[in-house]
PDB file of C-alpha atoms and ligand atoms in Angstrom:
ATOM      1  CA  UNK R  29     105.196  56.126  61.882  1.00 67.00           C
ATOM      2  CA  UNK R  30     102.480  58.529  63.024  1.00 93.00           C
ATOM      3  CA  UNK R  31     102.711  56.846  66.435  1.00 97.00           C
ATOM      4  CA  UNK R  32     106.232  58.219  66.832  1.00 98.00           C
ATOM      5  CA  UNK R  33     105.703  61.550  65.081  1.00 98.00           C
ATOM      6  CA  UNK R  34     106.373  64.781  66.951  1.00 98.00           C
ATOM      7  CA  UNK R  35     104.752  66.943  64.275  1.00 98.00           C
ATOM      8  CA  UNK R  36     103.390  70.155  65.751  1.00 98.00           C
ATOM      9  CA  UNK R  37     105.220  69.735  69.086  1.00 98.00           C
ATOM     10  CA  UNK R  38     107.554  72.203  70.755  1.00 98.00           C
ATOM     11  CA  UNK R  39     110.349  70.942  73.009  1.00 99.00           C
ATOM     12  CA  UNK R  40     112.875  72.528  75.354  1.00 99.00           C
ATOM     13  CA  UNK R  41     116.110  70.670  76.113  1.00 99.00           C
ATOM     14  CA  UNK R  42     118.390  71.942  78.889  1.00 98.00           C
ATOM     15  CA  UNK R  43     122.041  71.181  78.289  1.00 98.00           C
ATOM     16  CA  UNK R  44     120.989  70.718  74.678  1.00 98.00           C
ATOM     17  CA  UNK R  45     124.223  72.127  73.318  1.00 98.00           C
ATOM     18  CA  UNK R  46     126.376  69.004  73.493  1.00 98.00           C
ATOM     19  CA  UNK R  47     126.517  65.366  74.568  1.00 98.00           C
ATOM     20  CA  UNK R  48     123.269  63.637  75.501  1.00 98.00           C
ATOM     21  CA  UNK R  49     121.187  66.825  75.238  1.00 98.00           C
ATOM     22  CA  UNK R  50     122.361  67.404  71.684  1.00 98.00           C
ATOM     23  CA  UNK R  51     121.585  63.757  70.796  1.00 98.00           C
ATOM     24  CA  UNK R  52     118.059  64.246  72.138  1.00 98.00           C
ATOM     25  CA  UNK R  53     117.510  67.636  70.461  1.00 98.00           C
ATOM     26  CA  UNK R  54     118.536  66.222  67.097  1.00 98.00           C
ATOM     27  CA  UNK R  55     116.339  63.138  67.591  1.00 98.00           C
ATOM     28  CA  UNK R  56     113.274  65.240  68.442  1.00 98.00           C
ATOM     29  CA  UNK R  57     113.808  67.387  65.334  1.00 98.00           C
ATOM     30  CA  UNK R  58     114.302  64.326  63.119  1.00 98.00           C
ATOM     31  CA  UNK R  59     111.014  62.947  64.464  1.00 98.00           C
ATOM     32  CA  UNK R  60     109.310  66.070  63.169  1.00 98.00           C
ATOM     33  CA  UNK R  61     109.140  68.434  66.157  1.00 98.00           C
ATOM     34  CA  UNK R  62     107.903  71.856  65.071  1.00 98.00           C
ATOM     35  CA  UNK R  63     110.484  73.611  67.235  1.00 98.00           C
ATOM     36  CA  UNK R  64     113.239  72.635  69.639  1.00 98.00           C
ATOM     37  CA  UNK R  65     114.647  75.191  72.064  1.00 98.00           C
ATOM     38  CA  UNK R  66     118.118  74.342  73.349  1.00 98.00           C
ATOM     39  CA  UNK R  67     119.561  75.933  76.449  1.00 98.00           C
ATOM     40  CA  UNK R  68     122.860  75.926  78.343  1.00 98.00           C
ATOM     41  CA  UNK R  69     124.962  78.488  80.215  1.00 98.00           C
ATOM     42  CA  UNK R  70     127.192  79.624  77.377  1.00 98.00           C
ATOM     43  CA  UNK R  71     125.608  81.817  74.712  1.00 98.00           C
ATOM     44  CA  UNK R  72     128.313  80.823  72.245  1.00 98.00           C
ATOM     45  CA  UNK R  73     127.631  77.105  72.755  1.00 98.00           C
ATOM     46  CA  UNK R  74     123.906  77.783  72.316  1.00 98.00           C
ATOM     47  CA  UNK R  75     124.465  79.561  69.020  1.00 97.00           C
ATOM     48  CA  UNK R  76     126.819  76.850  67.752  1.00 98.00           C
ATOM     49  CA  UNK R  77     124.380  74.063  68.624  1.00 98.00           C
ATOM     50  CA  UNK R  78     121.444  75.947  67.126  1.00 98.00           C
ATOM     51  CA  UNK R  79     123.385  76.408  63.880  1.00 98.00           C
ATOM     52  CA  UNK R  80     124.314  72.704  63.789  1.00 98.00           C
ATOM     53  CA  UNK R  81     120.785  71.544  64.620  1.00 98.00           C
ATOM     54  CA  UNK R  82     119.084  73.869  62.144  1.00 98.00           C
ATOM     55  CA  UNK R  83     119.985  71.314  59.455  1.00 98.00           C
ATOM     56  CA  UNK R  84     117.282  69.115  61.045  1.00 98.00           C
ATOM     57  CA  UNK R  85     114.526  71.674  61.710  1.00 98.00           C
ATOM     58  CA  UNK R  86     113.421  74.799  63.527  1.00 98.00           C
ATOM     59  CA  UNK R  87     115.724  75.577  66.471  1.00 98.00           C
ATOM     60  CA  UNK R  88     115.918  78.398  68.972  1.00 98.00           C
ATOM     61  CA  UNK R  89     118.582  78.912  71.648  1.00 98.00           C
ATOM     62  CA  UNK R  90     118.073  80.557  75.045  1.00 98.00           C
ATOM     63  CA  UNK R  91     121.161  80.661  77.285  1.00 98.00           C
ATOM     64  CA  UNK R  92     120.469  80.121  81.006  1.00 98.00           C
ATOM     65  CA  UNK R  93     122.198  78.718  84.088  1.00 98.00           C
ATOM     66  CA  UNK R  94     119.412  76.523  85.415  1.00 98.00           C
ATOM     67  CA  UNK R  95     121.211  75.827  88.705  1.00 98.00           C
ATOM     68  CA  UNK R  96     119.369  78.770  90.288  1.00 98.00           C
ATOM     69  CA  UNK R  97     115.628  79.221  90.594  1.00 98.00           C
ATOM     70  CA  UNK R  98     115.936  82.816  89.339  1.00 98.00           C
ATOM     71  CA  UNK R  99     117.460  81.597  86.085  1.00 98.00           C
ATOM     72  CA  UNK R 100     114.812  78.871  85.729  1.00 98.00           C
ATOM     73  CA  UNK R 101     112.170  81.583  86.035  1.00 98.00           C
ATOM     74  CA  UNK R 102     113.988  83.785  83.508  1.00 98.00           C
ATOM     75  CA  UNK R 103     114.307  80.874  81.055  1.00 98.00           C
ATOM     76  CA  UNK R 104     110.589  80.164  81.398  1.00 98.00           C
ATOM     77  CA  UNK R 105     109.794  83.862  80.876  1.00 98.00           C
ATOM     78  CA  UNK R 106     111.980  83.996  77.766  1.00 98.00           C
ATOM     79  CA  UNK R 107     110.327  80.845  76.435  1.00 98.00           C
ATOM     80  CA  UNK R 108     107.123  82.869  76.499  1.00 98.00           C
ATOM     81  CA  UNK R 109     103.445  82.006  76.753  1.00 97.00           C
ATOM     82  CA  UNK R 110     103.261  79.310  74.081  1.00 98.00           C
ATOM     83  CA  UNK R 111     102.535  75.628  74.726  1.00 98.00           C
ATOM     84  CA  UNK R 112     105.442  73.373  75.673  1.00 99.00           C
ATOM     85  CA  UNK R 113     104.788  69.763  74.703  1.00 98.00           C
ATOM     86  CA  UNK R 114     108.117  68.264  75.827  1.00 99.00           C
ATOM     87  CA  UNK R 115     110.483  69.464  78.548  1.00 99.00           C
ATOM     88  CA  UNK R 116     113.776  67.586  78.772  1.00 99.00           C
ATOM     89  CA  UNK R 117     115.613  68.292  82.030  1.00 99.00           C
ATOM     90  CA  UNK R 118     119.029  67.105  80.900  1.00 98.00           C
ATOM     91  CA  UNK R 119     121.678  69.599  82.067  1.00 98.00           C
ATOM     92  CA  UNK R 120     123.892  67.937  84.625  1.00 98.00           C
ATOM     93  CA  UNK R 121     127.312  67.919  86.223  1.00 98.00           C
ATOM     94  CA  UNK R 122     129.404  65.431  88.162  1.00 98.00           C
ATOM     95  CA  UNK R 123     132.174  65.483  90.731  1.00 97.00           C
ATOM     96  CA  UNK R 124     134.507  62.793  91.997  1.00 97.00           C
ATOM     97  CA  UNK R 125     136.702  62.876  95.089  1.00 97.00           C
ATOM     98  CA  UNK R 126     137.595  60.496  97.938  1.00 98.00           C
ATOM     99  CA  UNK R 127     135.271  60.493 100.931  1.00 97.00           C
ATOM    100  CA  UNK R 128     137.744  62.252 103.207  1.00 97.00           C
ATOM    101  CA  UNK R 129     138.287  65.122 100.775  1.00 97.00           C
ATOM    102  CA  UNK R 130     134.878  65.489  99.157  1.00 98.00           C
ATOM    103  CA  UNK R 131     134.116  69.250  99.336  1.00 98.00           C
ATOM    104  CA  UNK R 132     130.829  70.779 100.464  1.00 98.00           C
ATOM    105  CA  UNK R 133     130.920  72.976  97.356  1.00 98.00           C
ATOM    106  CA  UNK R 134     130.677  69.845  95.176  1.00 98.00           C
ATOM    107  CA  UNK R 135     127.457  68.890  96.929  1.00 98.00           C
ATOM    108  CA  UNK R 136     125.924  72.298  96.251  1.00 98.00           C
ATOM    109  CA  UNK R 137     127.089  72.489  92.631  1.00 98.00           C
ATOM    110  CA  UNK R 138     125.874  69.007  91.707  1.00 98.00           C
ATOM    111  CA  UNK R 139     122.610  68.983  93.663  1.00 98.00           C
ATOM    112  CA  UNK R 140     121.646  72.512  92.555  1.00 98.00           C
ATOM    113  CA  UNK R 141     121.962  71.547  88.896  1.00 98.00           C
ATOM    114  CA  UNK R 142     121.074  67.848  88.787  1.00 98.00           C
ATOM    115  CA  UNK R 143     118.218  67.733  91.285  1.00 98.00           C
ATOM    116  CA  UNK R 144     116.901  71.213  92.056  1.00 98.00           C
ATOM    117  CA  UNK R 145     116.894  72.493  88.458  1.00 99.00           C
ATOM    118  CA  UNK R 146     114.443  69.823  87.174  1.00 99.00           C
ATOM    119  CA  UNK R 147     112.088  70.729  90.027  1.00 99.00           C
ATOM    120  CA  UNK R 148     112.230  74.511  89.662  1.00 99.00           C
ATOM    121  CA  UNK R 149     112.250  74.539  85.857  1.00 99.00           C
ATOM    122  CA  UNK R 150     109.342  72.102  85.609  1.00 99.00           C
ATOM    123  CA  UNK R 151     107.383  74.224  88.078  1.00 99.00           C
ATOM    124  CA  UNK R 152     108.205  77.425  86.202  1.00 99.00           C
ATOM    125  CA  UNK R 153     107.027  75.914  82.917  1.00 99.00           C
ATOM    126  CA  UNK R 154     103.824  74.310  84.228  1.00 98.00           C
ATOM    127  CA  UNK R 155     101.537  76.883  82.542  1.00 98.00           C
ATOM    128  CA  UNK R 156     103.185  76.066  79.193  1.00 99.00           C
ATOM    129  CA  UNK R 157     102.985  72.308  79.786  1.00 99.00           C
ATOM    130  CA  UNK R 158      99.319  72.625  80.799  1.00 98.00           C
ATOM    131  CA  UNK R 159      98.667  74.574  77.597  1.00 98.00           C
ATOM    132  CA  UNK R 160     100.059  71.630  75.577  1.00 98.00           C
ATOM    133  CA  UNK R 161      98.342  68.870  77.566  1.00 98.00           C
ATOM    134  CA  UNK R 162      95.665  66.867  75.768  1.00 96.00           C
ATOM    135  CA  UNK R 163      93.849  63.762  76.988  1.00 96.00           C
ATOM    136  CA  UNK R 164      95.414  60.872  75.051  1.00 96.00           C
ATOM    137  CA  UNK R 165      98.494  62.895  74.170  1.00 97.00           C
ATOM    138  CA  UNK R 166      99.737  64.497  77.384  1.00 98.00           C
ATOM    139  CA  UNK R 167     102.540  67.014  77.773  1.00 99.00           C
ATOM    140  CA  UNK R 168     105.801  65.300  78.693  1.00 99.00           C
ATOM    141  CA  UNK R 169     108.576  65.946  81.175  1.00 99.00           C
ATOM    142  CA  UNK R 170     111.643  63.797  80.587  1.00 99.00           C
ATOM    143  CA  UNK R 171     114.261  63.915  83.328  1.00 99.00           C
ATOM    144  CA  UNK R 172     117.717  62.610  82.583  1.00 99.00           C
ATOM    145  CA  UNK R 173     118.785  60.543  85.566  1.00 98.00           C
ATOM    146  CA  UNK R 174     121.588  57.996  85.452  1.00 98.00           C
ATOM    147  CA  UNK R 175     122.383  54.372  86.096  1.00 98.00           C
ATOM    148  CA  UNK R 176     124.549  55.912  88.841  1.00 98.00           C
ATOM    149  CA  UNK R 177     121.253  56.651  90.591  1.00 98.00           C
ATOM    150  CA  UNK R 178     120.452  52.917  90.513  1.00 98.00           C
ATOM    151  CA  UNK R 179     123.893  51.369  91.088  1.00 97.00           C
ATOM    152  CA  UNK R 180     126.431  52.354  93.763  1.00 96.00           C
ATOM    153  CA  UNK R 181     129.483  53.971  92.153  1.00 93.00           C
ATOM    154  CA  UNK R 182     132.318  55.087  94.420  1.00 88.00           C
ATOM    155  CA  UNK R 183     133.544  58.638  94.984  1.00 95.00           C
ATOM    156  CA  UNK R 184     130.733  60.405  93.103  1.00 97.00           C
ATOM    157  CA  UNK R 185     128.744  60.919  96.294  1.00 98.00           C
ATOM    158  CA  UNK R 186     126.725  63.978  95.324  1.00 98.00           C
ATOM    159  CA  UNK R 187     126.213  62.761  91.749  1.00 98.00           C
ATOM    160  CA  UNK R 188     124.876  59.291  92.548  1.00 98.00           C
ATOM    161  CA  UNK R 189     122.539  60.570  95.251  1.00 98.00           C
ATOM    162  CA  UNK R 190     121.340  63.500  93.111  1.00 98.00           C
ATOM    163  CA  UNK R 191     120.441  61.047  90.341  1.00 98.00           C
ATOM    164  CA  UNK R 192     118.597  58.711  92.730  1.00 98.00           C
ATOM    165  CA  UNK R 193     116.776  61.877  93.820  1.00 98.00           C
ATOM    166  CA  UNK R 194     115.901  62.689  90.206  1.00 99.00           C
ATOM    167  CA  UNK R 195     114.372  59.235  89.828  1.00 98.00           C
ATOM    168  CA  UNK R 196     112.260  59.685  92.959  1.00 99.00           C
ATOM    169  CA  UNK R 197     111.282  63.257  92.005  1.00 99.00           C
ATOM    170  CA  UNK R 198     110.148  61.828  88.663  1.00 99.00           C
ATOM    171  CA  UNK R 199     107.784  59.407  90.386  1.00 98.00           C
ATOM    172  CA  UNK R 200     106.441  62.019  92.803  1.00 98.00           C
ATOM    173  CA  UNK R 201     105.742  64.535  90.027  1.00 99.00           C
ATOM    174  CA  UNK R 202     104.257  61.839  87.769  1.00 99.00           C
ATOM    175  CA  UNK R 203     101.665  61.075  90.437  1.00 98.00           C
ATOM    176  CA  UNK R 204     100.897  64.743  91.046  1.00 98.00           C
ATOM    177  CA  UNK R 205     100.827  65.977  87.433  1.00 98.00           C
ATOM    178  CA  UNK R 206      99.252  62.921  85.783  1.00 98.00           C
ATOM    179  CA  UNK R 207      95.694  64.137  86.475  1.00 98.00           C
ATOM    180  CA  UNK R 208      96.641  67.342  84.624  1.00 98.00           C
ATOM    181  CA  UNK R 209      97.646  65.257  81.569  1.00 98.00           C
ATOM    182  CA  UNK R 210     101.351  65.857  82.095  1.00 99.00           C
ATOM    183  CA  UNK R 211     103.572  62.762  82.276  1.00 99.00           C
ATOM    184  CA  UNK R 212     106.932  62.721  84.017  1.00 99.00           C
ATOM    185  CA  UNK R 213     109.460  60.009  83.221  1.00 99.00           C
ATOM    186  CA  UNK R 214     113.189  59.557  83.652  1.00 99.00           C
ATOM    187  CA  UNK R 215     115.832  58.092  81.406  1.00 99.00           C
ATOM    188  CA  UNK R 216     118.789  56.532  83.210  1.00 98.00           C
ATOM    189  CA  UNK R 217     121.618  56.462  80.664  1.00 98.00           C
ATOM    190  CA  UNK R 218     124.543  54.116  80.838  1.00 98.00           C
ATOM    191  CA  UNK R 219     127.836  55.223  79.236  1.00 98.00           C
ATOM    192  CA  UNK R 220     127.503  57.654  76.303  1.00 98.00           C
ATOM    193  CA  UNK R 221     130.215  59.775  74.709  1.00 97.00           C
ATOM    194  CA  UNK R 222     130.177  63.328  76.002  1.00 96.00           C
ATOM    195  CA  UNK R 223     132.438  65.928  77.568  1.00 94.00           C
ATOM    196  CA  UNK R 224     131.387  64.681  81.010  1.00 95.00           C
ATOM    197  CA  UNK R 225     132.436  61.139  80.099  1.00 94.00           C
ATOM    198  CA  UNK R 226     135.455  61.965  77.919  1.00 95.00           C
ATOM    199  CA  UNK R 227     138.199  61.352  80.496  1.00 94.00           C
ATOM    200  CA  UNK R 228     136.546  58.157  81.780  1.00 94.00           C
ATOM    201  CA  UNK R 229     136.021  56.753  78.297  1.00 95.00           C
ATOM    202  CA  UNK R 230     139.547  57.716  77.212  1.00 95.00           C
ATOM    203  CA  UNK R 231     140.990  55.821  80.150  1.00 95.00           C
ATOM    204  CA  UNK R 232     138.565  52.895  80.506  1.00 94.00           C
ATOM    205  CA  UNK R 233     136.393  52.946  77.360  1.00 96.00           C
ATOM    206  CA  UNK R 234     137.264  49.427  76.238  1.00 96.00           C
ATOM    207  CA  UNK R 235     136.821  47.915  79.690  1.00 96.00           C
ATOM    208  CA  UNK R 236     133.484  49.693  80.135  1.00 97.00           C
ATOM    209  CA  UNK R 237     132.250  48.590  76.710  1.00 97.00           C
ATOM    210  CA  UNK R 238     133.293  45.017  77.463  1.00 97.00           C
ATOM    211  CA  UNK R 239     131.437  45.096  80.795  1.00 97.00           C
ATOM    212  CA  UNK R 240     128.149  46.160  79.177  1.00 98.00           C
ATOM    213  CA  UNK R 241     126.119  43.042  78.248  1.00 98.00           C
ATOM    214  CA  UNK R 242     125.654  44.457  74.717  1.00 98.00           C
ATOM    215  CA  UNK R 243     129.459  44.970  74.509  1.00 98.00           C
ATOM    216  CA  UNK R 244     129.399  48.619  73.451  1.00 98.00           C
ATOM    217  CA  UNK R 245     128.777  52.085  74.781  1.00 98.00           C
ATOM    218  CA  UNK R 246     125.640  54.001  73.855  1.00 98.00           C
ATOM    219  CA  UNK R 247     125.201  55.702  70.485  1.00 98.00           C
ATOM    220  CA  UNK R 248     123.341  58.939  69.691  1.00 98.00           C
ATOM    221  CA  UNK R 249     120.375  57.058  68.185  1.00 98.00           C
ATOM    222  CA  UNK R 250     120.005  54.994  71.374  1.00 98.00           C
ATOM    223  CA  UNK R 251     119.330  58.217  73.280  1.00 98.00           C
ATOM    224  CA  UNK R 252     117.295  59.818  70.489  1.00 98.00           C
ATOM    225  CA  UNK R 253     115.135  56.686  70.312  1.00 98.00           C
ATOM    226  CA  UNK R 254     114.040  56.654  73.940  1.00 98.00           C
ATOM    227  CA  UNK R 255     113.406  60.411  73.904  1.00 99.00           C
ATOM    228  CA  UNK R 256     111.252  60.176  70.780  1.00 98.00           C
ATOM    229  CA  UNK R 257     109.322  57.267  72.297  1.00 98.00           C
ATOM    230  CA  UNK R 258     108.670  59.152  75.536  1.00 98.00           C
ATOM    231  CA  UNK R 259     107.761  62.383  73.705  1.00 98.00           C
ATOM    232  CA  UNK R 260     105.458  60.868  71.096  1.00 98.00           C
ATOM    233  CA  UNK R 261     101.993  59.323  71.203  1.00 97.00           C
ATOM    234  CA  UNK R 262     103.790  55.950  71.452  1.00 98.00           C
ATOM    235  CA  UNK R 263     104.774  56.847  75.026  1.00 98.00           C
ATOM    236  CA  UNK R 264     101.510  58.529  75.999  1.00 98.00           C
ATOM    237  CA  UNK R 265     100.616  56.010  78.744  1.00 98.00           C
ATOM    238  CA  UNK R 266     104.082  55.792  80.306  1.00 98.00           C
ATOM    239  CA  UNK R 267     104.151  57.835  83.511  1.00 98.00           C
ATOM    240  CA  UNK R 268     106.545  57.692  86.458  1.00 98.00           C
ATOM    241  CA  UNK R 269     108.918  55.261  84.769  1.00 99.00           C
ATOM    242  CA  UNK R 270     112.687  55.229  85.144  1.00 98.00           C
ATOM    243  CA  UNK R 271     114.056  53.666  81.968  1.00 98.00           C
ATOM    244  CA  UNK R 272     117.670  52.457  81.947  1.00 98.00           C
ATOM    245  CA  UNK R 273     119.236  52.901  78.496  1.00 98.00           C
ATOM    246  CA  UNK R 274     122.457  51.143  79.288  1.00 98.00           C
ATOM    247  CA  UNK R 275     122.875  48.001  77.193  1.00 98.00           C
ATOM    248  CA  UNK R 276     121.946  45.987  80.274  1.00 98.00           C
ATOM    249  CA  UNK R 277     124.601  47.378  82.637  1.00 98.00           C
ATOM    250  CA  UNK R 278     122.185  47.657  85.568  1.00 97.00           C
ATOM    251  CA  UNK R 279     121.486  43.916  85.398  1.00 97.00           C
ATOM    252  CA  UNK R 280     125.006  43.128  86.614  1.00 95.00           C
TER     253      UNK R 280
HETATM  254  N1  LIG T 301     127.320  60.784  79.195  1.00 68.23           N
HETATM  255  C1  LIG T 301     126.962  59.789  79.968  1.00 68.23           C
HETATM  256  O1  LIG T 301     127.493  58.691  79.855  1.00 68.23           O
HETATM  257  C2  LIG T 301     125.869  59.952  80.988  1.00 68.23           C
HETATM  258  C3  LIG T 301     125.471  58.832  81.716  1.00 68.23           C
HETATM  259  C4  LIG T 301     124.433  58.948  82.630  1.00 68.23           C
HETATM  260  C5  LIG T 301     123.789  60.166  82.800  1.00 68.23           C
HETATM  261  N2  LIG T 301     124.200  61.258  82.075  1.00 68.23           N
HETATM  262  C6  LIG T 301     123.475  62.507  82.272  1.00 68.23           C
HETATM  263  O2  LIG T 301     123.157  63.084  81.022  1.00 68.23           O
HETATM  264  C7  LIG T 301     123.063  64.508  81.160  1.00 68.23           C
HETATM  265  C8  LIG T 301     123.936  65.141  80.103  1.00 68.23           C
HETATM  266  O3  LIG T 301     125.294  64.771  80.358  1.00 68.23           O
HETATM  267  P1  LIG T 301     126.430  64.757  79.258  1.00 68.23           P
HETATM  268  O4  LIG T 301     127.217  63.525  79.489  1.00 68.23           O
HETATM  269  O5  LIG T 301     125.870  65.031  77.923  1.00 68.23           O
HETATM  270  O6  LIG T 301     127.319  65.976  79.814  1.00 68.23           O
HETATM  271  P2  LIG T 301     128.055  67.189  79.113  1.00 68.23           P
HETATM  272  O7  LIG T 301     128.653  66.788  77.817  1.00 68.23           O
HETATM  273  O8  LIG T 301     128.955  67.741  80.153  1.00 68.23           O
HETATM  274  O9  LIG T 301     126.881  68.217  78.797  1.00 68.23           O
HETATM  275  C9  LIG T 301     126.286  68.947  79.829  1.00 68.23           C
HETATM  276  C10 LIG T 301     125.372  69.994  79.234  1.00 68.23           C
HETATM  277  O10 LIG T 301     124.785  70.737  80.296  1.00 68.23           O
HETATM  278  C11 LIG T 301     125.084  72.143  80.161  1.00 68.23           C
HETATM  279  N3  LIG T 301     125.216  72.706  81.501  1.00 68.23           N
HETATM  280  C12 LIG T 301     126.178  72.470  82.418  1.00 68.23           C
HETATM  281  N4  LIG T 301     125.971  73.187  83.524  1.00 68.23           N
HETATM  282  C13 LIG T 301     124.827  73.904  83.302  1.00 68.23           C
HETATM  283  C14 LIG T 301     124.065  74.837  84.065  1.00 68.23           C
HETATM  284  N5  LIG T 301     124.449  75.202  85.297  1.00 68.23           N
HETATM  285  N6  LIG T 301     122.943  75.365  83.506  1.00 68.23           N
HETATM  286  C15 LIG T 301     122.568  75.023  82.252  1.00 68.23           C
HETATM  287  N7  LIG T 301     123.227  74.144  81.482  1.00 68.23           N
HETATM  288  C16 LIG T 301     124.345  73.595  82.014  1.00 68.23           C
HETATM  289  C17 LIG T 301     126.371  72.170  79.325  1.00 68.23           C
HETATM  290  O11 LIG T 301     126.550  73.380  78.593  1.00 68.23           O
HETATM  291  P3  LIG T 301     127.252  74.714  79.200  1.00 68.23           P
HETATM  292  O12 LIG T 301     128.616  74.311  79.639  1.00 68.23           O
HETATM  293  O13 LIG T 301     127.222  75.711  78.073  1.00 68.23           O
HETATM  294  O14 LIG T 301     126.380  75.158  80.336  1.00 68.23           O
HETATM  295  C18 LIG T 301     126.095  71.014  78.365  1.00 68.23           C
HETATM  296  O15 LIG T 301     125.242  71.432  77.334  1.00 68.23           O
HETATM  297  C19 LIG T 301     123.492  64.823  82.590  1.00 68.23           C
HETATM  298  O16 LIG T 301     122.351  64.984  83.397  1.00 68.23           O
HETATM  299  C20 LIG T 301     124.266  63.584  82.999  1.00 68.23           C
HETATM  300  O17 LIG T 301     124.272  63.403  84.386  1.00 68.23           O
HETATM  301  C21 LIG T 301     125.234  61.179  81.187  1.00 68.23           C
END
């Protein structure tokens, strides 16, 4: 089990207050992380998640809107000077509208959060990641992409392209930061229960589950498992990978 232990490691999870981020934060704590910092825009949501997660370990909450570089810099400053072993760039948003009506504002909102935030926050936290980086057990950046960045869904124009961008950014940063003993990988989730997916799963949950080769949607441990693997010594030699966690949906 030592191979998958996160003992002594500190992690920061953006959007860690609900959905996939909360699944990951809990998983990292259950694998023994010394501290997990969760962040999202709403202070109240941060406090609620921190209270819920404290049953599993040491949690801190720092509210921040990571869709601007200024807030990424403030979040990094509030995190402080300590080492950061695992950064999970998870906060994300989506937008759907027909081609003819798709608003410019939905490009800015989605790209600012999904694609620019992982870049600016990772850059802002590089001193902390470098401080945690050890040969054989590098610091880790885990970007949450999407199978929508691999497949071609309709009407979510800014979302699908932002996620394809996240996957490419992951590979570019993996190449650049690898020599500094910092790995950068992406997880491309399939369907998981969350606020973002609530309306879709309410309307089409059974059809979606039936379409997935494993005949179900994702469960919290499916997301926790891949995050723990990528964050632990078990994933130390994985760099620049985009890992679909989708029950096989991208094979269709
Ligand atoms: N659920 C799925 O099936 C699925 C599939 C593929 C990929 N994903 C990806 O997984 C990630 C998490 O999605 P989710 O489904 O868990 O969505 P969610 O339930 O809507 O959670 C989004 C999280 O991000 C935070 N957030 C939103 N805007 C933010 C901002 N500007 N700055 C900081 N935090 C912000 C939210 O909290 P606040 O409202 O307090 O800010 C919340 O904690 C996203 O990147 C999404 O694209 C999800």
